[in-house]
PDB file of C-alpha atoms and ligand atoms in Angstrom:
ATOM      1  CA  MET R 169      -0.151  -0.155  -0.043  1.00  0.00           C
ATOM      2  CA  SER R 170       1.262   3.423  -0.948  1.00  0.00           C
ATOM      3  CA  ILE R 171       0.865   6.728   0.785  1.00  0.00           C
ATOM      4  CA  THR R 172       0.666   9.721  -1.506  1.00  0.00           C
ATOM      5  CA  LYS R 173       2.444  12.693  -1.385  1.00  0.00           C
ATOM      6  CA  SER R 174      -0.854  14.836  -0.636  1.00  0.00           C
ATOM      7  CA  ALA R 175      -2.061  12.457   1.987  1.00  0.00           C
ATOM      8  CA  VAL R 176       1.628  12.836   3.753  1.00  0.00           C
ATOM      9  CA  SER R 177       1.208  16.480   3.506  1.00  0.00           C
ATOM     10  CA  LEU R 178      -2.616  16.732   4.855  1.00  0.00           C
ATOM     11  CA  LEU R 179      -1.184  14.246   7.793  1.00  0.00           C
ATOM     12  CA  LEU R 180       1.578  16.884   8.469  1.00  0.00           C
ATOM     13  CA  LEU R 181      -0.581  19.680   8.302  1.00  0.00           C
ATOM     14  CA  SER R 182      -3.072  17.895  10.840  1.00  0.00           C
ATOM     15  CA  LEU R 183      -0.377  17.540  13.314  1.00  0.00           C
ATOM     16  CA  VAL R 184       0.471  21.197  13.018  1.00  0.00           C
ATOM     17  CA  LEU R 185      -2.978  23.003  13.132  1.00  0.00           C
ATOM     18  CA  PRO R 186      -5.660  22.494  15.964  1.00  0.00           C
ATOM     19  CA  VAL R 187      -8.781  20.402  13.966  1.00  0.00           C
ATOM     20  CA  THR R 188     -11.860  22.138  15.068  1.00  0.00           C
ATOM     21  CA  ALA R 189     -15.374  20.853  14.208  1.00  0.00           C
ATOM     22  CA  ALA R 190     -17.147  24.403  14.807  1.00  0.00           C
ATOM     23  CA  GLU R 191     -18.861  26.101  11.863  1.00  0.00           C
ATOM     24  CA  PRO R 192     -16.886  28.971  10.414  1.00  0.00           C
ATOM     25  CA  GLN R 193     -18.092  32.022  12.394  1.00  0.00           C
ATOM     26  CA  HIS R 194     -19.538  35.128  10.998  1.00  0.00           C
ATOM     27  CA  HIS R 195     -18.977  38.348  12.480  1.00  0.00           C
ATOM     28  CA  ARG R 196     -21.507  40.301  14.418  1.00  0.00           C
ATOM     29  CA  VAL R 197     -22.083  43.561  15.021  1.00  0.00           C
ATOM     30  CA  LYS R 198     -22.428  44.827  18.679  1.00  0.00           C
ATOM     31  CA  ASP R 199     -22.902  48.771  18.276  1.00  0.00           C
ATOM     32  CA  LEU R 200     -26.160  49.663  16.007  1.00  0.00           C
ATOM     33  CA  LYS R 201     -28.237  52.536  15.638  1.00  0.00           C
ATOM     34  CA  ILE R 202     -30.655  53.235  12.718  1.00  0.00           C
ATOM     35  CA  THR R 203     -32.759  56.591  12.576  1.00  0.00           C
ATOM     36  CA  LEU R 204     -35.415  57.492   9.946  1.00  0.00           C
ATOM     37  CA  LEU R 205     -34.414  60.629   8.133  1.00  0.00           C
ATOM     38  CA  SER R 206     -37.316  60.395   5.411  1.00  0.00           C
ATOM     39  CA  THR R 207     -40.943  58.540   5.291  1.00  0.00           C
ATOM     40  CA  MET R 208     -44.504  59.588   4.924  1.00  0.00           C
ATOM     41  CA  MET R 209     -44.926  60.162   8.827  1.00  0.00           C
ATOM     42  CA  THR R 210     -42.989  62.732  10.403  1.00  0.00           C
ATOM     43  CA  GLN R 211     -42.277  63.977  14.027  1.00  0.00           C
ATOM     44  CA  VAL R 212     -38.915  65.618  13.450  1.00  0.00           C
ATOM     45  CA  GLY R 213     -38.471  67.548   9.827  1.00  0.00           C
ATOM     46  CA  ILE R 214     -40.596  67.072   7.234  1.00  0.00           C
ATOM     47  CA  GLY R 215     -42.503  64.009   5.800  1.00  0.00           C
ATOM     48  CA  GLU R 216     -42.842  62.733   2.165  1.00  0.00           C
ATOM     49  CA  TRP R 217     -43.492  59.795  -0.012  1.00  0.00           C
ATOM     50  CA  GLY R 218     -39.699  58.432   0.385  1.00  0.00           C
ATOM     51  CA  PHE R 219     -37.582  56.612   2.510  1.00  0.00           C
ATOM     52  CA  SER R 220     -33.877  57.142   3.864  1.00  0.00           C
ATOM     53  CA  ALA R 221     -32.189  55.937   6.762  1.00  0.00           C
ATOM     54  CA  LEU R 222     -28.995  56.169   8.922  1.00  0.00           C
ATOM     55  CA  ILE R 223     -27.348  53.179   9.549  1.00  0.00           C
ATOM     56  CA  GLU R 224     -24.521  53.630  12.498  1.00  0.00           C
ATOM     57  CA  ALA R 225     -22.751  50.304  13.034  1.00  0.00           C
ATOM     58  CA  ASP R 226     -19.786  49.530  14.974  1.00  0.00           C
ATOM     59  CA  GLY R 227     -18.225  52.719  13.665  1.00  0.00           C
ATOM     60  CA  HIS R 228     -19.587  52.639  10.574  1.00  0.00           C
ATOM     61  CA  ARG R 229     -21.797  55.261   9.099  1.00  0.00           C
ATOM     62  CA  ILE R 230     -24.077  54.546   6.090  1.00  0.00           C
ATOM     63  CA  LEU R 231     -27.044  55.973   4.437  1.00  0.00           C
ATOM     64  CA  PHE R 232     -29.569  53.711   3.134  1.00  0.00           C
ATOM     65  CA  ASP R 233     -31.414  55.573   0.562  1.00  0.00           C
ATOM     66  CA  THR R 234     -31.889  59.158   0.142  1.00  0.00           C
ATOM     67  CA  GLY R 235     -35.498  60.175   0.157  1.00  0.00           C
ATOM     68  CA  LEU R 236     -37.493  61.624  -2.588  1.00  0.00           C
ATOM     69  CA  ARG R 237     -37.033  65.559  -2.717  1.00  0.00           C
ATOM     70  CA  PRO R 238     -33.514  66.615  -2.921  1.00  0.00           C
ATOM     71  CA  ASP R 239     -32.858  68.415   0.325  1.00  0.00           C
ATOM     72  CA  THR R 240     -35.353  66.326   2.820  1.00  0.00           C
ATOM     73  CA  VAL R 241     -32.466  64.099   4.369  1.00  0.00           C
ATOM     74  CA  LEU R 242     -30.007  66.968   4.891  1.00  0.00           C
ATOM     75  CA  LEU R 243     -33.102  69.253   6.510  1.00  0.00           C
ATOM     76  CA  ASN R 244     -34.301  66.399   8.649  1.00  0.00           C
ATOM     77  CA  ALA R 245     -31.034  65.379   9.508  1.00  0.00           C
ATOM     78  CA  SER R 246     -29.997  68.991  10.898  1.00  0.00           C
ATOM     79  CA  ARG R 247     -33.327  69.252  12.376  1.00  0.00           C
ATOM     80  CA  MET R 248     -32.371  66.033  14.288  1.00  0.00           C
ATOM     81  CA  LYS R 249     -28.521  67.490  14.942  1.00  0.00           C
ATOM     82  CA  ILE R 250     -27.211  64.584  13.020  1.00  0.00           C
ATOM     83  CA  ASP R 251     -24.207  65.525  10.956  1.00  0.00           C
ATOM     84  CA  LEU R 252     -23.830  63.508   7.912  1.00  0.00           C
ATOM     85  CA  SER R 253     -20.624  65.032   6.601  1.00  0.00           C
ATOM     86  CA  ASP R 254     -18.402  61.996   7.480  1.00  0.00           C
ATOM     87  CA  VAL R 255     -20.414  59.792   5.853  1.00  0.00           C
ATOM     88  CA  GLU R 256     -18.920  58.352   2.853  1.00  0.00           C
ATOM     89  CA  GLU R 257     -21.113  55.445   2.017  1.00  0.00           C
ATOM     90  CA  ILE R 258     -24.764  55.360   0.383  1.00  0.00           C
ATOM     91  CA  VAL R 259     -26.560  52.249  -0.261  1.00  0.00           C
ATOM     92  CA  LEU R 260     -29.650  52.374  -3.149  1.00  0.00           C
ATOM     93  CA  SER R 261     -32.175  50.138  -2.598  1.00  0.00           C
ATOM     94  CA  HIS R 262     -33.492  50.562  -6.197  1.00  0.00           C
ATOM     95  CA  ASN R 263     -34.040  52.937  -8.803  1.00  0.00           C
ATOM     96  CA  HIS R 264     -37.272  54.678  -7.914  1.00  0.00           C
ATOM     97  CA  GLY R 265     -37.095  58.319  -7.177  1.00  0.00           C
ATOM     98  CA  ASP R 266     -38.655  58.220  -3.805  1.00  0.00           C
ATOM     99  CA  HIS R 267     -35.287  56.501  -2.958  1.00  0.00           C
ATOM    100  CA  THR R 268     -32.596  58.167  -4.935  1.00  0.00           C
ATOM    101  CA  GLY R 269     -34.017  62.082  -5.308  1.00  0.00           C
ATOM    102  CA  GLY R 270     -31.484  63.002  -2.714  1.00  0.00           C
ATOM    103  CA  LEU R 271     -28.307  61.502  -3.993  1.00  0.00           C
ATOM    104  CA  VAL R 272     -26.782  64.000  -6.229  1.00  0.00           C
ATOM    105  CA  HIS R 273     -27.863  66.867  -3.729  1.00  0.00           C
ATOM    106  CA  LEU R 274     -26.377  65.495  -0.779  1.00  0.00           C
ATOM    107  CA  ARG R 275     -23.192  64.577  -2.652  1.00  0.00           C
ATOM    108  CA  LYS R 276     -22.565  68.240  -3.806  1.00  0.00           C
ATOM    109  CA  GLU R 277     -23.401  69.551  -0.452  1.00  0.00           C
ATOM    110  CA  LEU R 278     -21.751  67.589   1.661  1.00  0.00           C
ATOM    111  CA  ALA R 279     -18.273  67.287  -0.736  1.00  0.00           C
ATOM    112  CA  ALA R 280     -17.576  70.788   0.312  1.00  0.00           C
ATOM    113  CA  ALA R 281     -16.925  69.834   3.831  1.00  0.00           C
ATOM    114  CA  ASN R 282     -15.159  66.134   3.120  1.00  0.00           C
ATOM    115  CA  ASP R 283     -14.190  65.153  -0.436  1.00  0.00           C
ATOM    116  CA  ASP R 284     -15.320  61.592   0.065  1.00  0.00           C
ATOM    117  CA  ALA R 285     -18.673  62.467   1.770  1.00  0.00           C
ATOM    118  CA  MET R 286     -21.507  60.517  -0.051  1.00  0.00           C
ATOM    119  CA  GLY R 287     -19.149  59.565  -2.425  1.00  0.00           C
ATOM    120  CA  THR R 288     -19.715  55.722  -2.917  1.00  0.00           C
ATOM    121  CA  ALA R 289     -23.296  54.314  -3.663  1.00  0.00           C
ATOM    122  CA  HIS R 290     -23.706  50.593  -3.737  1.00  0.00           C
ATOM    123  CA  VAL R 291     -26.261  49.397  -5.568  1.00  0.00           C
ATOM    124  CA  ALA R 292     -27.303  46.107  -7.278  1.00  0.00           C
ATOM    125  CA  ARG R 293     -27.253  44.624 -10.905  1.00  0.00           C
ATOM    126  CA  GLY R 294     -30.218  46.106 -12.918  1.00  0.00           C
ATOM    127  CA  ILE R 295     -30.595  49.519 -11.585  1.00  0.00           C
ATOM    128  CA  PHE R 296     -29.581  51.205 -14.591  1.00  0.00           C
ATOM    129  CA  TRP R 297     -31.232  49.307 -16.958  1.00  0.00           C
ATOM    130  CA  GLU R 298     -33.800  51.144 -19.240  1.00  0.00           C
ATOM    131  CA  ARG R 299     -37.392  51.386 -18.217  1.00  0.00           C
ATOM    132  CA  PRO R 300     -39.128  52.646 -21.458  1.00  0.00           C
ATOM    133  CA  GLY R 301     -42.187  54.504 -20.526  1.00  0.00           C
ATOM    134  CA  ALA R 302     -41.304  55.231 -16.727  1.00  0.00           C
ATOM    135  CA  SER R 303     -41.726  58.892 -15.629  1.00  0.00           C
ATOM    136  CA  PRO R 304     -38.300  60.896 -16.749  1.00  0.00           C
ATOM    137  CA  ALA R 305     -38.228  62.458 -13.674  1.00  0.00           C
ATOM    138  CA  TRP R 306     -37.644  59.357 -11.626  1.00  0.00           C
ATOM    139  CA  ALA R 307     -34.960  57.945 -14.848  1.00  0.00           C
ATOM    140  CA  MET R 308     -31.774  56.347 -12.925  1.00  0.00           C
ATOM    141  CA  VAL R 309     -29.355  56.963 -15.953  1.00  0.00           C
ATOM    142  CA  PRO R 310     -29.137  60.843 -15.641  1.00  0.00           C
ATOM    143  CA  ARG R 311     -29.228  60.943 -12.353  1.00  0.00           C
ATOM    144  CA  LYS R 312     -25.993  58.172 -12.494  1.00  0.00           C
ATOM    145  CA  ALA R 313     -24.033  60.665 -14.859  1.00  0.00           C
ATOM    146  CA  GLU R 314     -24.892  63.801 -12.443  1.00  0.00           C
ATOM    147  CA  PHE R 315     -23.435  61.410  -9.490  1.00  0.00           C
ATOM    148  CA  GLU R 316     -20.331  60.839 -11.694  1.00  0.00           C
ATOM    149  CA  ALA R 317     -19.846  64.398 -12.797  1.00  0.00           C
ATOM    150  CA  ALA R 318     -20.041  65.392  -8.980  1.00  0.00           C
ATOM    151  CA  GLY R 319     -17.267  62.915  -8.067  1.00  0.00           C
ATOM    152  CA  GLY R 320     -19.243  60.159  -6.971  1.00  0.00           C
ATOM    153  CA  ARG R 321     -19.131  56.508  -7.941  1.00  0.00           C
ATOM    154  CA  PHE R 322     -21.297  53.349  -8.196  1.00  0.00           C
ATOM    155  CA  VAL R 323     -20.381  50.094  -6.840  1.00  0.00           C
ATOM    156  CA  VAL R 324     -22.830  47.381  -8.536  1.00  0.00           C
ATOM    157  CA  HIS R 325     -23.173  44.083  -6.950  1.00  0.00           C
ATOM    158  CA  GLU R 326     -24.370  40.759  -8.684  1.00  0.00           C
ATOM    159  CA  GLN R 327     -24.630  38.889  -5.329  1.00  0.00           C
ATOM    160  CA  ALA R 328     -25.078  39.332  -1.982  1.00  0.00           C
ATOM    161  CA  VAL R 329     -21.849  40.710  -0.057  1.00  0.00           C
ATOM    162  CA  GLU R 330     -20.393  41.548   3.286  1.00  0.00           C
ATOM    163  CA  ILE R 331     -19.631  45.292   2.815  1.00  0.00           C
ATOM    164  CA  HIS R 332     -17.900  45.379   6.429  1.00  0.00           C
ATOM    165  CA  PRO R 333     -17.552  42.715   8.991  1.00  0.00           C
ATOM    166  CA  GLY R 334     -21.184  41.671  10.062  1.00  0.00           C
ATOM    167  CA  ILE R 335     -22.748  44.437   7.263  1.00  0.00           C
ATOM    168  CA  TRP R 336     -24.306  42.772   4.544  1.00  0.00           C
ATOM    169  CA  LEU R 337     -26.111  43.834   1.155  1.00  0.00           C
ATOM    170  CA  THR R 338     -28.355  41.052  -0.297  1.00  0.00           C
ATOM    171  CA  GLY R 339     -27.900  42.227  -3.979  1.00  0.00           C
ATOM    172  CA  PRO R 340     -30.778  41.081  -6.057  1.00  0.00           C
ATOM    173  CA  VAL R 341     -33.082  38.995  -4.021  1.00  0.00           C
ATOM    174  CA  PRO R 342     -33.997  35.280  -5.400  1.00  0.00           C
ATOM    175  CA  ARG R 343     -37.787  35.602  -5.689  1.00  0.00           C
ATOM    176  CA  SER R 344     -38.642  32.383  -3.817  1.00  0.00           C
ATOM    177  CA  HIS R 345     -42.559  33.005  -3.266  1.00  0.00           C
ATOM    178  CA  PRO R 346     -44.712  34.869  -5.614  1.00  0.00           C
ATOM    179  CA  GLU R 347     -45.068  37.903  -3.325  1.00  0.00           C
ATOM    180  CA  LYS R 348     -45.396  40.504  -6.047  1.00  0.00           C
ATOM    181  CA  ASN R 349     -44.751  43.265  -4.119  1.00  0.00           C
ATOM    182  CA  TYR R 350     -44.217  45.888  -7.193  1.00  0.00           C
ATOM    183  CA  GLY R 351     -46.122  47.894  -9.772  1.00  0.00           C
ATOM    184  CA  ALA R 352     -49.320  49.208  -8.771  1.00  0.00           C
ATOM    185  CA  TRP R 353     -53.020  47.806  -8.431  1.00  0.00           C
ATOM    186  CA  VAL R 354     -55.655  49.743 -10.170  1.00  0.00           C
ATOM    187  CA  ASP R 355     -59.301  48.652 -10.181  1.00  0.00           C
ATOM    188  CA  GLY R 356     -58.100  45.055  -9.150  1.00  0.00           C
ATOM    189  CA  GLN R 357     -55.690  44.762 -11.664  1.00  0.00           C
ATOM    190  CA  HIS R 358     -51.720  44.387 -11.188  1.00  0.00           C
ATOM    191  CA  ARG R 359     -50.038  47.085 -13.612  1.00  0.00           C
ATOM    192  CA  VAL R 360     -46.565  46.496 -14.089  1.00  0.00           C
ATOM    193  CA  GLY R 361     -43.859  48.648 -16.137  1.00  0.00           C
ATOM    194  CA  GLN R 362     -41.182  47.289 -18.437  1.00  0.00           C
ATOM    195  CA  VAL R 363     -37.439  46.728 -18.406  1.00  0.00           C
ATOM    196  CA  ARG R 364     -34.877  46.405 -20.712  1.00  0.00           C
ATOM    197  CA  SER R 365     -32.952  43.548 -19.261  1.00  0.00           C
ATOM    198  CA  PRO R 366     -29.794  41.582 -21.198  1.00  0.00           C
ATOM    199  CA  VAL R 367     -32.821  39.259 -22.655  1.00  0.00           C
ATOM    200  CA  GLY R 368     -35.026  41.842 -23.718  1.00  0.00           C
ATOM    201  CA  LEU R 369     -37.768  43.732 -22.804  1.00  0.00           C
ATOM    202  CA  VAL R 370     -39.540  42.182 -19.590  1.00  0.00           C
ATOM    203  CA  ASP R 371     -42.052  42.776 -16.921  1.00  0.00           C
ATOM    204  CA  ASP R 372     -40.462  45.241 -14.692  1.00  0.00           C
ATOM    205  CA  ASP R 373     -40.384  43.199 -10.976  1.00  0.00           C
ATOM    206  CA  ILE R 374     -37.543  45.931 -10.170  1.00  0.00           C
ATOM    207  CA  PRO R 375     -35.172  43.129 -10.196  1.00  0.00           C
ATOM    208  CA  GLU R 376     -32.165  45.230  -8.201  1.00  0.00           C
ATOM    209  CA  SER R 377     -34.334  45.376  -5.202  1.00  0.00           C
ATOM    210  CA  MET R 378     -31.788  45.023  -2.438  1.00  0.00           C
ATOM    211  CA  SER R 379     -31.892  44.970   1.379  1.00  0.00           C
ATOM    212  CA  MET R 380     -29.031  45.485   4.070  1.00  0.00           C
ATOM    213  CA  VAL R 381     -28.848  42.900   6.518  1.00  0.00           C
ATOM    214  CA  ILE R 382     -26.655  43.516  10.059  1.00  0.00           C
ATOM    215  CA  ASN R 383     -25.594  40.342  11.821  1.00  0.00           C
ATOM    216  CA  THR R 384     -25.874  40.697  15.779  1.00  0.00           C
ATOM    217  CA  ASP R 385     -25.829  38.439  18.527  1.00  0.00           C
ATOM    218  CA  LYS R 386     -29.365  39.120  18.918  1.00  0.00           C
ATOM    219  CA  GLY R 387     -30.567  38.158  15.499  1.00  0.00           C
ATOM    220  CA  LEU R 388     -30.629  40.100  11.770  1.00  0.00           C
ATOM    221  CA  VAL R 389     -31.527  43.318  11.466  1.00  0.00           C
ATOM    222  CA  VAL R 390     -32.657  43.953   8.015  1.00  0.00           C
ATOM    223  CA  ILE R 391     -33.468  47.239   6.683  1.00  0.00           C
ATOM    224  CA  SER R 392     -35.464  47.788   3.246  1.00  0.00           C
ATOM    225  CA  GLY R 393     -36.372  50.743   1.268  1.00  0.00           C
ATOM    226  CA  CYS R 394     -39.337  49.683  -0.757  1.00  0.00           C
ATOM    227  CA  GLY R 395     -39.546  45.813  -0.322  1.00  0.00           C
ATOM    228  CA  HIS R 396     -40.356  45.165  -3.946  1.00  0.00           C
ATOM    229  CA  ALA R 397     -38.770  41.887  -3.651  1.00  0.00           C
ATOM    230  CA  GLY R 398     -41.324  40.670  -1.090  1.00  0.00           C
ATOM    231  CA  LEU R 399     -40.879  40.974   2.724  1.00  0.00           C
ATOM    232  CA  VAL R 400     -40.712  36.805   3.288  1.00  0.00           C
ATOM    233  CA  ASN R 401     -38.400  36.474   0.350  1.00  0.00           C
ATOM    234  CA  THR R 402     -35.970  39.203   1.580  1.00  0.00           C
ATOM    235  CA  LEU R 403     -36.116  37.956   5.134  1.00  0.00           C
ATOM    236  CA  GLU R 404     -35.522  34.327   4.324  1.00  0.00           C
ATOM    237  CA  TYR R 405     -32.718  35.104   1.973  1.00  0.00           C
ATOM    238  CA  ALA R 406     -31.238  37.250   4.739  1.00  0.00           C
ATOM    239  CA  THR R 407     -31.052  34.123   6.849  1.00  0.00           C
ATOM    240  CA  GLU R 408     -29.271  31.991   3.859  1.00  0.00           C
ATOM    241  CA  ILE R 409     -26.642  34.312   3.001  1.00  0.00           C
ATOM    242  CA  THR R 410     -25.665  35.419   6.599  1.00  0.00           C
ATOM    243  CA  GLY R 411     -26.170  31.581   8.427  1.00  0.00           C
ATOM    244  CA  THR R 412     -28.468  33.260  11.341  1.00  0.00           C
ATOM    245  CA  GLU R 413     -31.873  31.721  11.441  1.00  0.00           C
ATOM    246  CA  ASN R 414     -33.809  34.409  13.191  1.00  0.00           C
ATOM    247  CA  ILE R 415     -34.564  38.272  12.367  1.00  0.00           C
ATOM    248  CA  HIS R 416     -34.375  40.366  15.234  1.00  0.00           C
ATOM    249  CA  ALA R 417     -35.668  43.515  13.547  1.00  0.00           C
ATOM    250  CA  ALA R 418     -37.349  44.558  10.183  1.00  0.00           C
ATOM    251  CA  ILE R 419     -37.171  47.936   9.586  1.00  0.00           C
ATOM    252  CA  GLY R 420     -38.449  50.049   6.459  1.00  0.00           C
ATOM    253  CA  GLY R 421     -40.535  49.903   3.695  1.00  0.00           C
ATOM    254  CA  PHE R 422     -42.115  46.540   2.652  1.00  0.00           C
ATOM    255  CA  HIS R 423     -44.672  47.354  -0.005  1.00  0.00           C
ATOM    256  CA  MET R 424     -47.712  45.868   1.785  1.00  0.00           C
ATOM    257  CA  LEU R 425     -50.119  48.542   1.092  1.00  0.00           C
ATOM    258  CA  HIS R 426     -52.470  46.672  -1.209  1.00  0.00           C
ATOM    259  CA  ALA R 427     -51.610  43.259   0.623  1.00  0.00           C
ATOM    260  CA  SER R 428     -55.239  41.087   0.779  1.00  0.00           C
ATOM    261  CA  ASP R 429     -56.254  39.520   4.306  1.00  0.00           C
ATOM    262  CA  ALA R 430     -55.083  36.229   2.994  1.00  0.00           C
ATOM    263  CA  ASN R 431     -51.673  37.807   1.910  1.00  0.00           C
ATOM    264  CA  LEU R 432     -51.110  39.331   5.276  1.00  0.00           C
ATOM    265  CA  GLU R 433     -51.770  36.025   7.343  1.00  0.00           C
ATOM    266  CA  TRP R 434     -49.549  34.033   5.222  1.00  0.00           C
ATOM    267  CA  THR R 435     -46.954  36.623   5.924  1.00  0.00           C
ATOM    268  CA  ALA R 436     -47.344  36.763   9.541  1.00  0.00           C
ATOM    269  CA  ALA R 437     -46.954  32.886   9.804  1.00  0.00           C
ATOM    270  CA  LYS R 438     -43.823  33.248   7.770  1.00  0.00           C
ATOM    271  CA  LEU R 439     -42.631  36.205  10.353  1.00  0.00           C
ATOM    272  CA  VAL R 440     -43.232  33.895  13.472  1.00  0.00           C
ATOM    273  CA  ASP R 441     -41.648  31.169  11.834  1.00  0.00           C
ATOM    274  CA  LEU R 442     -38.685  33.515  11.309  1.00  0.00           C
ATOM    275  CA  GLU R 443     -38.938  34.602  14.819  1.00  0.00           C
ATOM    276  CA  LEU R 444     -39.402  38.270  14.157  1.00  0.00           C
ATOM    277  CA  GLY R 445     -38.596  40.290  17.314  1.00  0.00           C
ATOM    278  CA  ASN R 446     -39.356  44.043  15.872  1.00  0.00           C
ATOM    279  CA  LEU R 447     -41.383  45.548  13.076  1.00  0.00           C
ATOM    280  CA  VAL R 448     -40.704  49.183  12.119  1.00  0.00           C
ATOM    281  CA  GLY R 449     -43.051  49.629   9.029  1.00  0.00           C
ATOM    282  CA  ALA R 450     -42.247  52.724   7.781  1.00  0.00           C
ATOM    283  CA  HIS R 451     -42.800  54.180   3.769  1.00  0.00           C
ATOM    284  CA  CYS R 452     -45.010  51.995   1.589  1.00  0.00           C
ATOM    285  CA  THR R 453     -45.672  49.436   4.473  1.00  0.00           C
ATOM    286  CA  GLY R 454     -48.879  50.843   4.774  1.00  0.00           C
ATOM    287  CA  LEU R 455     -50.696  51.553   8.151  1.00  0.00           C
ATOM    288  CA  GLU R 456     -53.136  48.899   8.361  1.00  0.00           C
ATOM    289  CA  PRO R 457     -50.951  46.103   7.407  1.00  0.00           C
ATOM    290  CA  VAL R 458     -48.183  47.071  10.076  1.00  0.00           C
ATOM    291  CA  TYR R 459     -51.173  47.027  12.837  1.00  0.00           C
ATOM    292  CA  ARG R 460     -52.525  43.611  11.442  1.00  0.00           C
ATOM    293  CA  LEU R 461     -48.853  42.040  11.113  1.00  0.00           C
ATOM    294  CA  ARG R 462     -48.327  43.288  14.568  1.00  0.00           C
ATOM    295  CA  GLU R 463     -51.643  41.409  15.763  1.00  0.00           C
ATOM    296  CA  LEU R 464     -51.183  38.216  13.779  1.00  0.00           C
ATOM    297  CA  ALA R 465     -47.202  37.692  14.342  1.00  0.00           C
ATOM    298  CA  ASP R 466     -47.633  38.130  18.123  1.00  0.00           C
ATOM    299  CA  LEU R 467     -46.054  41.609  18.328  1.00  0.00           C
ATOM    300  CA  ASP R 468     -46.921  44.428  20.457  1.00  0.00           C
ATOM    301  CA  ARG R 469     -46.965  48.427  20.966  1.00  0.00           C
ATOM    302  CA  SER R 470     -43.414  48.319  21.947  1.00  0.00           C
ATOM    303  CA  THR R 471     -41.898  45.876  18.898  1.00  0.00           C
ATOM    304  CA  ALA R 472     -44.222  46.933  16.086  1.00  0.00           C
ATOM    305  CA  VAL R 473     -44.867  50.384  14.753  1.00  0.00           C
ATOM    306  CA  VAL R 474     -45.293  52.677  12.258  1.00  0.00           C
ATOM    307  CA  GLY R 475     -41.941  54.454  11.502  1.00  0.00           C
ATOM    308  CA  ALA R 476     -42.124  58.229  11.536  1.00  0.00           C
ATOM    309  CA  THR R 477     -38.938  60.502  10.702  1.00  0.00           C
ATOM    310  CA  GLY R 478     -36.699  60.817  14.011  1.00  0.00           C
ATOM    311  CA  ALA R 479     -37.601  57.464  15.040  1.00  0.00           C
ATOM    312  CA  SER R 480     -34.950  54.941  15.968  1.00  0.00           C
ATOM    313  CA  PHE R 481     -33.988  51.362  16.503  1.00  0.00           C
ATOM    314  CA  SER R 482     -31.237  50.145  18.518  1.00  0.00           C
ATOM    315  CA  LEU R 483     -29.737  46.890  19.650  1.00  0.00           C
ATOM    316  CA  GLU R 484     -29.611  48.354  23.285  1.00  0.00           C
ATOM    317  CA  SER R 485     -33.014  49.801  23.413  1.00  0.00           C
ATOM    318  CA  GLY R 486     -35.111  48.404  20.815  1.00  0.00           C
ATOM    319  CA  ILE R 487     -37.553  50.633  19.260  1.00  0.00           C
ATOM    320  CA  GLU R 488     -37.812  54.448  19.838  1.00  0.00           C
ATOM    321  CA  ALA R 489     -41.116  55.396  18.043  1.00  0.00           C
ATOM    322  CA  LEU R 490     -41.546  58.764  19.384  1.00  0.00           C
ATOM    323  CA  SER R 491     -44.909  59.794  20.711  1.00  0.00           C
ATOM    324  CA  LEU R 492     -47.136  59.903  17.270  1.00  0.00           C
ATOM    325  CA  ALA R 493     -46.412  55.970  16.879  1.00  0.00           C
ATOM    326  CA  ARG R 494     -46.138  54.768  20.541  1.00  0.00           C
TER     327      ARG R 494
HETATM  328 ZN1   ZN Z1289     -39.819  51.386  -5.180  1.00  0.00          ZN
HETATM  329 ZN1   ZN Z1290     -40.795  53.219  -2.420  1.00  0.00          ZN
END
């Protein structure tokens, strides 16, 4: 019987390196605070049909979405006495103008104080694909050119990525369940736009919809812009990419505003399976859906609220809803 050279090296290696049976350990963020800067309901600053939140995680400060009007995020941040000039990274959840409207203005206004302020924008594949028939005011292609002319750069993600230890972006989210949280419902009909993908003109299910996922000792904290990939699809995918099985908090827009009773019941059962601990339903989640999910997923007035500007969530204190939403 002969022993191969590689078998000998393996044997030698196992004598040198301690062999452990443990799973690879994913990094966990210890310190996390999320503050809402743009959404419909407001307590500090102005409200609008849009979304933006500041993520502060283990010293990293990242802006997630930029609101609808160019100046909402800056105005609301200054009312909250939050300085954004050292925020160098932005995540854009998708192309829609209610999430990308502040991008260029933020870059131009803050670059004076810091060359790198709002200089890098993380996006997912598909965000720049042409949408024939979409409102020109919302078009991402001219906005891309303006942002780059102002010294900004885009990083396009094709798949899930850990951008800092414990801080993940989903990239495009597989649509495992037919949640269809995109398009508009007009007179009971689902109206969907078109997008020019590499395989041609197809129904626009907003393929670039991307969420942020923070891995913590309490479970995952997921931040969503409009939730076009589906709430359950997004949360389940977050558990897949990180290997952490429970969702400590889901925060942001989840596009449940048109959801039927049956859909809300199905969603709530999935949220229970995922051990959802906290829900801040802002932007397009809808008001009634937040209250229905609170009831159906065994949450309460302290763990499920409608998000308002100025409201926050932290690992230490949970949801600070402010007085209107409390
Ligand atoms: Zn949208
Ligand atoms: Zn939206």
